[in-house]
PDB file of C-alpha atoms in Angstrom:
ATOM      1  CA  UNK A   1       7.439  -9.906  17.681  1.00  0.00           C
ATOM      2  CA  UNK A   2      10.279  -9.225  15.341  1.00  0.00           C
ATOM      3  CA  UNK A   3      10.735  -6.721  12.577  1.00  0.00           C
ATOM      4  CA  UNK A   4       8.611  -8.248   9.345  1.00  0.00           C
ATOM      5  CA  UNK A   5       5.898  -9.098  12.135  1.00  0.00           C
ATOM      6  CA  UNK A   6       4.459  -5.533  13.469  1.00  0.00           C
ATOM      7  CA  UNK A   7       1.138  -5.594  13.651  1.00  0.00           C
ATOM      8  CA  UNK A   8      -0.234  -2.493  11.929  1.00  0.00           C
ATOM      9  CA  UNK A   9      -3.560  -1.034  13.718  1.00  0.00           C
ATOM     10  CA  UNK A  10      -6.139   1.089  12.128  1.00  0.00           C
ATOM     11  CA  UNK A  11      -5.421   4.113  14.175  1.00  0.00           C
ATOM     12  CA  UNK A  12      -5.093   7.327  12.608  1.00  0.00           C
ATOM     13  CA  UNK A  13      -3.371   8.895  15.775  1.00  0.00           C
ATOM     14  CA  UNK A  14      -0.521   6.375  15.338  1.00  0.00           C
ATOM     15  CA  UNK A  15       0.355   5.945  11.841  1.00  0.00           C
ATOM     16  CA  UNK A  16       2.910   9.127  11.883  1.00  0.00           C
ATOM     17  CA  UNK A  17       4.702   6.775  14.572  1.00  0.00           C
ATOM     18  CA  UNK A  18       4.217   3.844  12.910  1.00  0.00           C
ATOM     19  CA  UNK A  19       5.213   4.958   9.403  1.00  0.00           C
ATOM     20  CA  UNK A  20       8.662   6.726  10.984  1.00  0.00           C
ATOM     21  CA  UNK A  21       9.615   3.596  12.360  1.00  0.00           C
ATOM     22  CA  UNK A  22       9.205   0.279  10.622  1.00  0.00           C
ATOM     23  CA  UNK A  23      10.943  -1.687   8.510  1.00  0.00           C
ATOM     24  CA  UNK A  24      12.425  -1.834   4.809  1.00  0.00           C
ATOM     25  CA  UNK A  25      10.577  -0.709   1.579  1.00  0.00           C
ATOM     26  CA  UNK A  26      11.994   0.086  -1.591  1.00  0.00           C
ATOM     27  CA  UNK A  27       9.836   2.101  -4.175  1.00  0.00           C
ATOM     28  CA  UNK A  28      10.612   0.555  -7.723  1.00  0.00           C
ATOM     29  CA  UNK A  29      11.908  -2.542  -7.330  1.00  0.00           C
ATOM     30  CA  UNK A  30      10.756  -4.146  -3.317  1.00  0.00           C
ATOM     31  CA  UNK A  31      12.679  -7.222  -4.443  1.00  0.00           C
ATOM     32  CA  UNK A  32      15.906  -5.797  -4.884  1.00  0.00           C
ATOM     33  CA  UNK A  33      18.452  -5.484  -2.229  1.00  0.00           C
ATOM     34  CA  UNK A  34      20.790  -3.070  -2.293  1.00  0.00           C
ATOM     35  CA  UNK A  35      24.266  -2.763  -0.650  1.00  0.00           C
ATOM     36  CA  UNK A  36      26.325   0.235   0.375  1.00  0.00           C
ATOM     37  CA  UNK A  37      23.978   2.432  -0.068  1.00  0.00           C
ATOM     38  CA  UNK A  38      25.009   6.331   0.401  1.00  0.00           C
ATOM     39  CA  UNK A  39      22.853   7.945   2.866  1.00  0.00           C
ATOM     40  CA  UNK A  40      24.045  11.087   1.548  1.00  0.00           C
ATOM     41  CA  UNK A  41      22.305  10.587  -2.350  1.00  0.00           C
ATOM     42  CA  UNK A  42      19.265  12.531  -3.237  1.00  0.00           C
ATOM     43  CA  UNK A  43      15.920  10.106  -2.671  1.00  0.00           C
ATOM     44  CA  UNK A  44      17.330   8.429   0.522  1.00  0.00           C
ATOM     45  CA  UNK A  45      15.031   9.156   3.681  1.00  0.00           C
ATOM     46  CA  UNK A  46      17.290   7.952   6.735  1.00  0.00           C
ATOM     47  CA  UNK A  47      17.637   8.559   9.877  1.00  0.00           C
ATOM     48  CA  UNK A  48      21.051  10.592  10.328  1.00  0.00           C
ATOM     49  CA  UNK A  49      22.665  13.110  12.061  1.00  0.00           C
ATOM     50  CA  UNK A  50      21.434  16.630  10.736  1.00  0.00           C
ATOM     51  CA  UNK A  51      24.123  18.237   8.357  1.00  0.00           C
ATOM     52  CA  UNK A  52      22.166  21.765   8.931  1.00  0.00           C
ATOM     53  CA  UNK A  53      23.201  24.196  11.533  1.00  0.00           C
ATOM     54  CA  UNK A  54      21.274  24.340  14.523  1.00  0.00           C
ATOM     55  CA  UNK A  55      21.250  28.108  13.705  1.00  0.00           C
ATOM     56  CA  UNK A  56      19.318  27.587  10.245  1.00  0.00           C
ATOM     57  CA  UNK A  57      15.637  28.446  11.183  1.00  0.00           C
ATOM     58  CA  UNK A  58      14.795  26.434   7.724  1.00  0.00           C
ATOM     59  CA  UNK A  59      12.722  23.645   7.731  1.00  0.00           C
ATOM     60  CA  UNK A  60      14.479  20.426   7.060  1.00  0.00           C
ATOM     61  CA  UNK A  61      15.158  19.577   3.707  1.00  0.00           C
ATOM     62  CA  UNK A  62      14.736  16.347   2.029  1.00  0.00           C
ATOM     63  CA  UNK A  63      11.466  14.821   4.056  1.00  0.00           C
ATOM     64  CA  UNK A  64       9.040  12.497   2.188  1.00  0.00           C
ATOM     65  CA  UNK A  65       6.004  14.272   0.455  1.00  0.00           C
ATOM     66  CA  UNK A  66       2.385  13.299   1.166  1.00  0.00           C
ATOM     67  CA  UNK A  67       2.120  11.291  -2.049  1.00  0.00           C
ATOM     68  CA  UNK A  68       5.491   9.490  -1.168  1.00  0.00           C
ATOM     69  CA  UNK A  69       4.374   9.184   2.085  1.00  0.00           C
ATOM     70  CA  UNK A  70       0.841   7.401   1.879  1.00  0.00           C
ATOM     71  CA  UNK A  71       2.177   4.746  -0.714  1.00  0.00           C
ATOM     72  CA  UNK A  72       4.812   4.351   1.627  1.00  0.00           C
ATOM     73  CA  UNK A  73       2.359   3.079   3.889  1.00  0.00           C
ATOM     74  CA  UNK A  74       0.355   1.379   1.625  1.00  0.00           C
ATOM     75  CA  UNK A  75       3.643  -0.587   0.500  1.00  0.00           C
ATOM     76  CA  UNK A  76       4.646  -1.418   3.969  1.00  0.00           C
ATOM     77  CA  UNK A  77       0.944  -2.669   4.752  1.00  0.00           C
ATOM     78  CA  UNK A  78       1.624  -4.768   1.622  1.00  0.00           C
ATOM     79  CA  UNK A  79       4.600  -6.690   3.537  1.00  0.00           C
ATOM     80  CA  UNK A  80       2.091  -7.772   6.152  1.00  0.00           C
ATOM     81  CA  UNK A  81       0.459 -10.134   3.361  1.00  0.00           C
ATOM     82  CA  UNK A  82       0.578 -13.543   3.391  1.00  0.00           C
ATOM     83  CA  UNK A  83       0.132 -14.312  -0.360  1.00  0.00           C
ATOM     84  CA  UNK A  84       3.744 -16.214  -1.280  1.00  0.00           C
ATOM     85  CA  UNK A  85       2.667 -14.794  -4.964  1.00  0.00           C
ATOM     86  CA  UNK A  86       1.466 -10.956  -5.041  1.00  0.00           C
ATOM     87  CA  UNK A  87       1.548  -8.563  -1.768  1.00  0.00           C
ATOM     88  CA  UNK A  88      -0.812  -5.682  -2.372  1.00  0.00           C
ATOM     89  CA  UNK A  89      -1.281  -2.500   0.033  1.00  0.00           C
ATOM     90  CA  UNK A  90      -3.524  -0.298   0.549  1.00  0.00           C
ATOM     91  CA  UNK A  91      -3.788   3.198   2.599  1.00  0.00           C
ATOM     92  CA  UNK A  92      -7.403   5.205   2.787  1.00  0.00           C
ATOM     93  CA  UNK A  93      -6.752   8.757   3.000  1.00  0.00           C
ATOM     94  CA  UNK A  94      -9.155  11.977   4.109  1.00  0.00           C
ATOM     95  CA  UNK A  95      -9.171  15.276   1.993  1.00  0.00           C
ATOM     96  CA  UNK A  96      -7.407  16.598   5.011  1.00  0.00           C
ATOM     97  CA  UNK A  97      -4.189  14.526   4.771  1.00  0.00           C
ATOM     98  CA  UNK A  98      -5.459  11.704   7.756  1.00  0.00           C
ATOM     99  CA  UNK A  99      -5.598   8.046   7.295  1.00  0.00           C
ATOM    100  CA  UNK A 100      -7.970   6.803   7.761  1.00  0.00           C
ATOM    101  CA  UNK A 101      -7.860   2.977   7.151  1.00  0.00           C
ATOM    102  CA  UNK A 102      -4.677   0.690   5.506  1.00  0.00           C
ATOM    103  CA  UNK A 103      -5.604  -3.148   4.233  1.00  0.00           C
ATOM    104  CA  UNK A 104      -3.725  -5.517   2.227  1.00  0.00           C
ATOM    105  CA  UNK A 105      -4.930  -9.071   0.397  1.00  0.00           C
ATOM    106  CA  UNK A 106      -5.552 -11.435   2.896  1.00  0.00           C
ATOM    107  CA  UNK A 107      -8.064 -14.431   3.807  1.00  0.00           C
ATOM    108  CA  UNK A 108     -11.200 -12.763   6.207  1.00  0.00           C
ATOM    109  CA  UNK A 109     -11.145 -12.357   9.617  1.00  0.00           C
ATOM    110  CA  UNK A 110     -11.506 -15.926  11.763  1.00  0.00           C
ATOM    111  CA  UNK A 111     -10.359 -17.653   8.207  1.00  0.00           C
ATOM    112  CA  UNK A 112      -6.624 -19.806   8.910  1.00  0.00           C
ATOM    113  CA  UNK A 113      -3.422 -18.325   7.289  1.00  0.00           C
ATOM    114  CA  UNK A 114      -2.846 -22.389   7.280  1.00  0.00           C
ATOM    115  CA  UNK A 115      -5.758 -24.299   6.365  1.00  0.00           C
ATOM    116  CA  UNK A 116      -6.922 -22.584   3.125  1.00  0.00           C
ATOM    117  CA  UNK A 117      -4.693 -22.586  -0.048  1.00  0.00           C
ATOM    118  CA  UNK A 118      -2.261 -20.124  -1.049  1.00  0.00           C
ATOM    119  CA  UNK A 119      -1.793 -21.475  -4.370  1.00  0.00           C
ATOM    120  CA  UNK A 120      -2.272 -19.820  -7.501  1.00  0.00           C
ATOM    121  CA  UNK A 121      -3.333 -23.110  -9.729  1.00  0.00           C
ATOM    122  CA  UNK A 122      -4.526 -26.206  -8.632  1.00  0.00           C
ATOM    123  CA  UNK A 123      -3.172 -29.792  -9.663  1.00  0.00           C
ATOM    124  CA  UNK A 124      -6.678 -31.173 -10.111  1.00  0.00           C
ATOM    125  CA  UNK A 125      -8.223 -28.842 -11.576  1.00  0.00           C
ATOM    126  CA  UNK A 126     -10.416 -27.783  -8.408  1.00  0.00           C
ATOM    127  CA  UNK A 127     -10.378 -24.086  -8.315  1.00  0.00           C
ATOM    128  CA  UNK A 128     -11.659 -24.331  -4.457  1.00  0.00           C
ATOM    129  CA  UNK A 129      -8.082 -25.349  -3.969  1.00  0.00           C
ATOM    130  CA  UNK A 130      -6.662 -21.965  -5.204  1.00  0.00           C
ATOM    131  CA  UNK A 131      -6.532 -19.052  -3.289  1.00  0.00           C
ATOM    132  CA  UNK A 132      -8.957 -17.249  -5.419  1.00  0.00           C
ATOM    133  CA  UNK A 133     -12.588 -17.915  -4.044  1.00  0.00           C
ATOM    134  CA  UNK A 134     -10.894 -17.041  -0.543  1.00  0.00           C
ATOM    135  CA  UNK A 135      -8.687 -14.138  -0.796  1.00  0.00           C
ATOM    136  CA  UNK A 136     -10.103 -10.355   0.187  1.00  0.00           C
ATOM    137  CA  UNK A 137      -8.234  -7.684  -2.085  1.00  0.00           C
ATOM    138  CA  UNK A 138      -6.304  -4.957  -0.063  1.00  0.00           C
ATOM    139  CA  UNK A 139      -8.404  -2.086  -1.478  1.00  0.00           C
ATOM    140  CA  UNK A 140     -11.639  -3.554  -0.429  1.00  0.00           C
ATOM    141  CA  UNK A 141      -9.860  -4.098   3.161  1.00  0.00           C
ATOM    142  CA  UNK A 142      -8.879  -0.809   3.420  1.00  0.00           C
ATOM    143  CA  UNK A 143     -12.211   0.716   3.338  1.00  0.00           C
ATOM    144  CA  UNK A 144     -13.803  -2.075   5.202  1.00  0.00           C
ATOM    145  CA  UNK A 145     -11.496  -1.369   8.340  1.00  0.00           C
ATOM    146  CA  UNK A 146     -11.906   2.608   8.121  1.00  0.00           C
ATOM    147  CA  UNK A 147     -12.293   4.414  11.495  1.00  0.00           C
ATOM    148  CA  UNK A 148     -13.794   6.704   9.641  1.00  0.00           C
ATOM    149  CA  UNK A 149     -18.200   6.773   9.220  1.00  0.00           C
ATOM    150  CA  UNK A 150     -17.581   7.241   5.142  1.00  0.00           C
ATOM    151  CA  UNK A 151     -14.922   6.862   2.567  1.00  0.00           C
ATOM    152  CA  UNK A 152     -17.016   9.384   0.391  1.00  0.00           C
ATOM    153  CA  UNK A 153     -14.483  11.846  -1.032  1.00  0.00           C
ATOM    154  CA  UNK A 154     -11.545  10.200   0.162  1.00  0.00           C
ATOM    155  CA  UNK A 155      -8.157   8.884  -1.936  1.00  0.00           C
ATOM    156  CA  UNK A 156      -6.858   5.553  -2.003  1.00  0.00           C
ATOM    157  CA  UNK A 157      -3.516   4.878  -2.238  1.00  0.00           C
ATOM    158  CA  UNK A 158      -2.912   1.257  -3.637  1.00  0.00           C
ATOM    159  CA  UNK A 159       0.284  -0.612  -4.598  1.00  0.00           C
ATOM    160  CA  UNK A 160      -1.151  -2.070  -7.143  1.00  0.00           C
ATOM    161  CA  UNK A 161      -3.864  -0.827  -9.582  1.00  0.00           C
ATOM    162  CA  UNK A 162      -7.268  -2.369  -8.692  1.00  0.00           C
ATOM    163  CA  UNK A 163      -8.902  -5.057 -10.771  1.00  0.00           C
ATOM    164  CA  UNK A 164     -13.096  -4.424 -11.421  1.00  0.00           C
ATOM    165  CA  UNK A 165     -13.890  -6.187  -8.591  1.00  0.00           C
ATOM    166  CA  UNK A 166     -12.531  -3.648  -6.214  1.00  0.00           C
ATOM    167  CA  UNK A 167     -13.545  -1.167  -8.605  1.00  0.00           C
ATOM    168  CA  UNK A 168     -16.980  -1.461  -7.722  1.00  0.00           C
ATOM    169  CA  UNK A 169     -16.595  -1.155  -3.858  1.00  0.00           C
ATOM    170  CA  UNK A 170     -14.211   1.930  -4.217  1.00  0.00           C
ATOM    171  CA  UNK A 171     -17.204   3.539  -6.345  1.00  0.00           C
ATOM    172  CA  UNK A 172     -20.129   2.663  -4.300  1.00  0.00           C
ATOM    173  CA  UNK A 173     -17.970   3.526  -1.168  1.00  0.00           C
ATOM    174  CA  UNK A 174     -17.673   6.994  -2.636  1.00  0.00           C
ATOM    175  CA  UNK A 175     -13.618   7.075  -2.856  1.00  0.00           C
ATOM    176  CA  UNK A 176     -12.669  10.389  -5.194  1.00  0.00           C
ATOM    177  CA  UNK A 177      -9.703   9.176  -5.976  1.00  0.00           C
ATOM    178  CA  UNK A 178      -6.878   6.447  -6.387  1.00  0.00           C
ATOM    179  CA  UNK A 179      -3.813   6.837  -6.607  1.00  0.00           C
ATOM    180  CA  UNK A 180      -1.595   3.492  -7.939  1.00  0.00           C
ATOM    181  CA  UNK A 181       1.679   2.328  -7.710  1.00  0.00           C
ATOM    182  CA  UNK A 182       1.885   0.126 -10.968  1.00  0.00           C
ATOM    183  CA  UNK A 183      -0.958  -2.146 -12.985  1.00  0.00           C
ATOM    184  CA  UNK A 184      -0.116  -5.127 -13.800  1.00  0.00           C
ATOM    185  CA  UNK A 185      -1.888  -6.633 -16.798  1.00  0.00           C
ATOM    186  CA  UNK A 186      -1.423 -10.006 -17.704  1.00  0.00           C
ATOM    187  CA  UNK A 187      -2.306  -8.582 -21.267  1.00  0.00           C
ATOM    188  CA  UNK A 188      -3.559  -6.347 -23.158  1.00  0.00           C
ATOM    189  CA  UNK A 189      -6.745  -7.448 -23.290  1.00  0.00           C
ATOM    190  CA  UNK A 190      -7.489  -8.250 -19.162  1.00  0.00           C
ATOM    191  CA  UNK A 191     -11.152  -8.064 -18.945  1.00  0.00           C
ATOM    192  CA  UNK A 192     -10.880  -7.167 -15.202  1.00  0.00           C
ATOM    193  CA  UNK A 193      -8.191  -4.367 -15.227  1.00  0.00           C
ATOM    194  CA  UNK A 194     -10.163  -3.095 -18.859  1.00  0.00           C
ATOM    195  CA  UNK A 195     -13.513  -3.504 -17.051  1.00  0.00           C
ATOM    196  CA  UNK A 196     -12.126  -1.247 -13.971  1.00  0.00           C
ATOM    197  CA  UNK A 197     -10.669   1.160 -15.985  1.00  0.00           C
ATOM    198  CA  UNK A 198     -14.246   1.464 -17.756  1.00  0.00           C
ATOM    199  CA  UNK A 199     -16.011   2.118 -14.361  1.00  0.00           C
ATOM    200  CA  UNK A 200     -13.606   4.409 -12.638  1.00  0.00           C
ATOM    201  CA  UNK A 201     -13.845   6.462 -15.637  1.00  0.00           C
ATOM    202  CA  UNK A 202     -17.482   6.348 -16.288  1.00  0.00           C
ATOM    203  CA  UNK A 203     -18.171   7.414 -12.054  1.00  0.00           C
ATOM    204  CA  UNK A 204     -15.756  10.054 -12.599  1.00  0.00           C
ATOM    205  CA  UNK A 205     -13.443   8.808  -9.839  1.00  0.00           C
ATOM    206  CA  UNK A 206     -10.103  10.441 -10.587  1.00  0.00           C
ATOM    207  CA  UNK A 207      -7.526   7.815 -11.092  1.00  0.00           C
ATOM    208  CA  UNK A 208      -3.621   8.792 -11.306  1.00  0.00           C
ATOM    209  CA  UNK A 209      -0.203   6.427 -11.332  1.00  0.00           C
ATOM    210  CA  UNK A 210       1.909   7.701  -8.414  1.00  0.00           C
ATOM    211  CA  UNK A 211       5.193   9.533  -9.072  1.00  0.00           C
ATOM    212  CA  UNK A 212       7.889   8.541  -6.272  1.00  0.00           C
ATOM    213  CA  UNK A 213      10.003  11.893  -5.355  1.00  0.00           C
ATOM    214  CA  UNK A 214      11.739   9.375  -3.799  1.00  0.00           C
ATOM    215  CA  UNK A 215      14.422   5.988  -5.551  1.00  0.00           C
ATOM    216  CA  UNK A 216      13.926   4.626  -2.080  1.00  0.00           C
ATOM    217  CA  UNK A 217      12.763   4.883   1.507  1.00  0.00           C
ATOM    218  CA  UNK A 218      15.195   3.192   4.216  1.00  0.00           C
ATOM    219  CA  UNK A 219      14.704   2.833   7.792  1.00  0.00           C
ATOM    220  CA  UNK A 220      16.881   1.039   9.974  1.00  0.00           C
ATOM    221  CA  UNK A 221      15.926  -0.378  13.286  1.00  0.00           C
ATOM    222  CA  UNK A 222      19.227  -0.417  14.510  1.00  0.00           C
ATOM    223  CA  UNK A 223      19.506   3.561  13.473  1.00  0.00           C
ATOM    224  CA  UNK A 224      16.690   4.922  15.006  1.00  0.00           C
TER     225      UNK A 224
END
């Protein structure tokens, strides 16, 4: 197993672990590479020697906030997608700060990575040679693989701002509230992204885009 291969298991007890130690995520742009990056600029979480004295009985300064944290999570479940197109993430989270489930868009359980289409159009025509009719969103994942008995009052943190389809599972799953990285309309006048705006706001499920306290989050394997 190598380092864009860990397998990420629905487990709230290990997801601090998990989340410390894995891989390479970058908040605003998860395409771009950067080089020569200084550890020492504000919005960097790496692991480094401590600069405070071993005297200071302060708490450590500079670790990742809940909100920051969870997406983080939700991002890196993202990376475990095998959609060549659009990676999406997703991380269920209690009212008491414990995760409680993490998805991302994939084919269903017992379904081949290989033998159904990845494709967003079809040369023919067919849409049964798309990915559409095949693909389960990461939001509906992430509540489906809860360890937890409901996702009533719970927050969802997604990468990617969820389209009406989810919309209706988060509200008759009882989420409270999602929390999104970005929303990507392919216009103005989307009927699903309109149509799941409409719902989450007529449920009264709180819905908020997520503010990074963070440019980045690094991890090294090498560094730990």
């Amino acid at each position: 197993m190598n380092s864009r291969e860990i397998a990420l298991i629905s487990t709230a007890t290990v997801f601090g672990a998990v989340a410390s130690a894995i891989a390479i995520r970058f908040f605003f742009n998860p395409k771009k590479h950067f080089s020569g990056i200084d550890s020492s600029l504000n919005g960097v979480a790496e692991r480094k020697a401590s600069s405070q004295s071993p005297f200071d009985p302060s708490k450590r300064k500079g670790y990742l906030s809940w909100d920051d944290y969870f997406m983080a999570i939700a991002f890196l479940s993202a990376e475990r997608s095998k959609d060549p197109n659009r990676q999406v993430g997703a991380c269920l989270v209690s009212e008491n700060g414990i995760i409680l489930g993490i998805g991302y868009n994939g084919f269903p359980r017992g379904c081949s990575d290989d033998k159904l289409p990845w494709s967003k159009k079809s040369k023919t025509g067919d849409p049964l040679e798309t990915k559409y009719p095949y693909v389960c969103h990461a939001e509906v994942n992430a509540i489906l693989n809860t360890n937890h008995a409901s996702a009533a009052g719970q927050r969802l943190y997604v990468t990617m701002f969820p389209c009406n389809e989810c919309a209706k599972i988060i509200i008759q799953s009882g989420v409270s509230e999602v929390i999104y990285f970005v929303e990507k309309r392919l216009n103005n006048s989307d009927t699903a992204y309109i149509a799941s705006h409409k719902l989450l706001s007529m449920t009264g499920v709180k819905v908020r885009k997520h503010q990074p306290q963070m440019n980045q989050i690094l991890i090294k394997f090498e560094e730990l």
